[in-house]
């Protein structure tokens, strides 16, 4: 059996460490015919990677590049340099194994990352089918130049060999994350990732999801999804399960069906999800979610200004955002809200429209993240706007330095000032560039949670402490 080493290059622990779901899925699909080992750099920053390579002696090494930067114009963290200089290049120096790159970050900037790493191959997009085909063909010594989604060496341009297509059904294998990596350190703050579908049919102007996953939803069967959760829970015990879909409640009815299956089996699970789409949300959905075991959701309308919702291509209107917020509040479903200011057409009036919505509709016990500036990614509608408005030049690299779009209707400084003002008046509002709570606050929160056996989301505990500290004049 030929040997394959898969390396998770991601070491970012904020907002919490995320397990390498993609690599575990790839491993699950390959391990019948390949001897696969995963090296997870998350907690040891890759210090033992060279030893693993020397001992395991892989024929091929796949590096997963998930994060490029933290998408924040203020306090921007750029991850690529470290991943290349500390993880990929040292391995390249000591092995003759073929180096293959993949992952969502890689798929956004494939050519530039091939050049920077001088890797042998790269796979754009999802890997289940393409990676297996590539490995099998390389192993037989076959030509792989014409393979779709595959880059060969740093010289290839995106051509027939890399035209990006989205595959049909994705693997029905379970990731079994806890069997593939040491899941213990993820238990405390992280979650067990579950994907219920791929694809996104929405057209948010800045977003990479349709490029990464395709524009058509490809759903898994609710029975399979709940089997996966049930089996994982029987192995790992009480853990938070997190849905990692672009939007959880798309297409309409799928999320409801998953919740019903969980309820039918009387599972006692803790669940959270990002991406609730206002258009397909309803009281029925939130009621089912509460009953199924959701203890936290992320709501990401980006704006509550009708002009911005339209300019950002969100595909839902203010009324639908208001309805969603009302339903969330009715069921007291702990929610982290995300607003993204600075899109095309943003000005002080549109900012105020969103603020009015926050004041009227959002539970003050829920957290509101306020971000500024839109990260510009290749092949998105925002890239075209940025070109037209001469924010970027034709041919300019968007990889580094990271490029952000700001509306020309308000200066960047003024926008940040408005966010600062809004967050100092409202304790539940936080400027996303300044989200990390002070260490002392985190320690107090952990202590309180342990003493009182609190099961509420961490953000609610932190928010209460923040209010107390403010009351005592400590903030
Ligand atoms: C869910 C999600 C989150 C959740 C994660 C929850 C969790 N428990 O995992 C939360 C909200 C916490 C989150 C946070 C962040 N995220 Co996020 N997230 C996503 C999202 C929507 C899905 C990721 C996922 O799990 N996909 C499912 C798995 C199965 O897919 P996959 O890992 O990509 O693997 C497949 C392929 O990539 C490929 N593949 C992967 N590795 C390899 C390796 C080889 C060798 C090969 C051949 C193929 C291959 O095959 C796999 C199977 O098909 C993506 C966008 C997207 N649609 O992909 C953004 C995304 C990954 N996130 C992104 C970012 C920036 C972040 C943050 C830095 C944001 C921030 N400022 O906090 C943090 C970082 C968190 C961390 N600790 O690393 C960016 C990364 C690119 C970039 N711009 O840098 C993305 C792409 C979104 C975007 N803006 O475009 N995120």
Coordinates of C-alpha atoms in Angstrom, one line a residue, residues 225-398:
X225 CA -26.6 13.2 8.9
X226 CA -28.3 12.1 12.1
X227 CA -26.6 8.7 11.9
X228 CA -23.3 10.5 11.8
X229 CA -24.2 12.7 14.8
X230 CA -25.5 9.7 16.8
X231 CA -22.5 7.5 16.1
X232 CA -20.0 10.4 16.9
X233 CA -21.8 11.1 20.1
X234 CA -21.7 7.4 21.1
X235 CA -17.9 7.6 20.7
X236 CA -17.0 11.1 22.0
X237 CA -19.8 11.6 24.6
X238 CA -21.2 15.0 25.3
X239 CA -19.8 17.5 22.7
X240 CA -21.1 20.5 20.8
X241 CA -22.0 19.6 17.2
X242 CA -21.6 22.4 14.7
X243 CA -23.1 22.6 11.2
X244 CA -20.6 24.1 8.8
X245 CA -22.8 24.7 5.8
X246 CA -22.8 28.1 4.1
X247 CA -26.4 28.5 5.2
X248 CA -28.0 25.9 7.4
X249 CA -31.6 26.4 6.4
X250 CA -31.3 26.0 2.6
X251 CA -32.9 24.7 0.6
X252 CA -36.2 25.2 2.3
X253 CA -37.2 22.1 4.3
X254 CA -33.9 20.4 4.7
X255 CA -33.0 21.9 8.1
X256 CA -36.5 21.1 9.3
X257 CA -36.1 17.5 8.2
X258 CA -32.8 17.1 10.0
X259 CA -34.3 18.6 13.2
X260 CA -37.3 16.3 12.9
X261 CA -35.1 13.2 12.6
X262 CA -33.1 14.3 15.7
X263 CA -36.3 14.8 17.6
X264 CA -37.8 11.5 16.4
X265 CA -34.7 9.6 17.7
X266 CA -35.0 11.5 21.0
X267 CA -31.2 12.4 20.8
X268 CA -29.9 14.6 23.6
X269 CA -27.4 16.7 21.7
X270 CA -26.0 20.2 21.9
X271 CA -26.1 21.9 18.5
X272 CA -25.0 25.2 17.0
X273 CA -24.9 26.5 13.5
X274 CA -23.7 29.5 11.5
X275 CA -25.6 30.9 8.5
X276 CA -29.3 31.2 9.0
X277 CA -30.9 32.6 5.9
X278 CA -33.8 35.0 6.8
X279 CA -35.7 34.1 3.6
X280 CA -36.2 30.5 4.6
X281 CA -36.5 31.0 8.3
X282 CA -39.8 30.7 10.1
X283 CA -41.2 30.2 13.6
X284 CA -41.7 26.6 12.8
X285 CA -37.9 26.3 12.0
X286 CA -36.8 27.9 15.2
X287 CA -39.2 25.8 17.3
X288 CA -37.9 22.6 15.7
X289 CA -34.3 23.8 16.2
X290 CA -34.9 24.5 19.9
X291 CA -36.5 21.1 20.3
X292 CA -33.7 19.4 18.5
X293 CA -31.1 20.8 20.8
X294 CA -29.7 24.1 19.2
X295 CA -28.3 26.2 21.9
X296 CA -26.7 28.8 19.7
X297 CA -27.0 30.2 16.2
X298 CA -25.2 32.8 14.1
X299 CA -27.4 35.2 12.1
X300 CA -25.5 37.0 9.3
X301 CA -27.8 39.4 7.5
X302 CA -24.8 41.8 7.1
X303 CA -27.0 44.8 7.1
X304 CA -30.5 46.0 7.9
X305 CA -30.4 48.9 5.4
X306 CA -32.7 48.1 2.4
X307 CA -30.2 49.7 0.0
X308 CA -27.3 47.7 1.4
X309 CA -29.2 44.5 1.4
X310 CA -29.9 45.0 -2.2
X311 CA -26.4 46.2 -3.1
X312 CA -24.8 43.3 -1.3
X313 CA -27.0 40.9 -3.3
X314 CA -28.3 39.3 -0.1
X315 CA -31.5 37.9 -1.8
X316 CA -33.7 38.9 1.2
X317 CA -35.2 42.1 2.3
X318 CA -35.5 44.1 5.5
X319 CA -38.9 42.7 6.3
X320 CA -37.6 39.2 6.2
X321 CA -34.7 40.1 8.5
X322 CA -37.2 41.7 10.9
X323 CA -39.4 38.6 10.9
X324 CA -36.4 36.4 11.5
X325 CA -35.2 38.6 14.5
X326 CA -38.7 38.6 15.9
X327 CA -38.9 34.8 15.7
X328 CA -35.5 34.3 17.2
X329 CA -36.5 36.5 20.1
X330 CA -39.8 34.7 20.6
X331 CA -37.9 31.5 21.2
X332 CA -35.0 33.1 23.1
X333 CA -32.5 31.3 20.9
X334 CA -29.1 32.6 21.8
X335 CA -27.7 34.3 18.7
X336 CA -24.6 36.0 17.5
X337 CA -25.4 38.6 15.0
X338 CA -23.0 39.7 12.3
X339 CA -23.1 43.0 10.5
X340 CA -20.7 44.0 7.8
X341 CA -20.4 47.7 7.2
X342 CA -18.8 49.5 4.3
X343 CA -20.3 47.8 1.3
X344 CA -21.2 49.7 -1.9
X345 CA -23.6 52.5 -1.0
X346 CA -22.9 52.6 2.7
X347 CA -23.0 56.0 4.3
X348 CA -23.9 57.4 7.7
X349 CA -27.7 57.1 7.0
X350 CA -27.5 53.4 6.0
X351 CA -25.3 52.8 9.1
X352 CA -28.0 54.3 11.2
X353 CA -30.7 52.2 9.6
X354 CA -28.8 49.1 10.7
X355 CA -28.3 50.5 14.2
X356 CA -32.0 51.2 14.5
X357 CA -32.7 47.6 13.6
X358 CA -30.2 46.4 16.3
X359 CA -31.9 48.6 18.9
X360 CA -35.4 47.6 18.0
X361 CA -35.1 43.9 17.2
X362 CA -32.1 42.3 18.8
X363 CA -32.2 40.8 22.3
X364 CA -29.7 42.8 24.4
X365 CA -28.4 39.5 25.7
X366 CA -27.3 38.5 22.2
X367 CA -24.0 39.5 20.8
X368 CA -23.6 41.8 17.8
X369 CA -20.4 41.7 15.8
X370 CA -19.8 44.8 13.8
X371 CA -17.2 44.5 11.0
X372 CA -16.0 47.0 8.6
X373 CA -14.6 46.6 5.1
X374 CA -15.3 43.8 2.6
X375 CA -12.4 41.5 1.7
X376 CA -12.1 41.4 -2.1
X377 CA -11.7 37.9 -3.6
X378 CA -11.0 37.0 -7.2
X379 CA -13.9 36.1 -9.5
X380 CA -16.5 37.8 -7.3
X381 CA -18.9 40.6 -8.4
X382 CA -17.2 42.8 -5.8
X383 CA -13.9 42.3 -7.6
X384 CA -15.5 43.9 -10.7
X385 CA -16.9 46.8 -8.6
X386 CA -13.5 47.3 -7.1
X387 CA -12.0 47.5 -10.5
X388 CA -14.6 49.9 -11.8
X389 CA -14.1 52.2 -8.8
X390 CA -10.3 51.8 -9.2
X391 CA -10.0 50.4 -5.7
X392 CA -7.7 47.8 -7.4
X393 CA -5.8 47.8 -10.7
X394 CA -6.2 45.2 -13.4
X395 CA -3.9 42.2 -12.7
X396 CA -3.3 43.3 -9.1
X397 CA -2.8 40.4 -6.6
X398 CA -5.6 40.2 -4.1

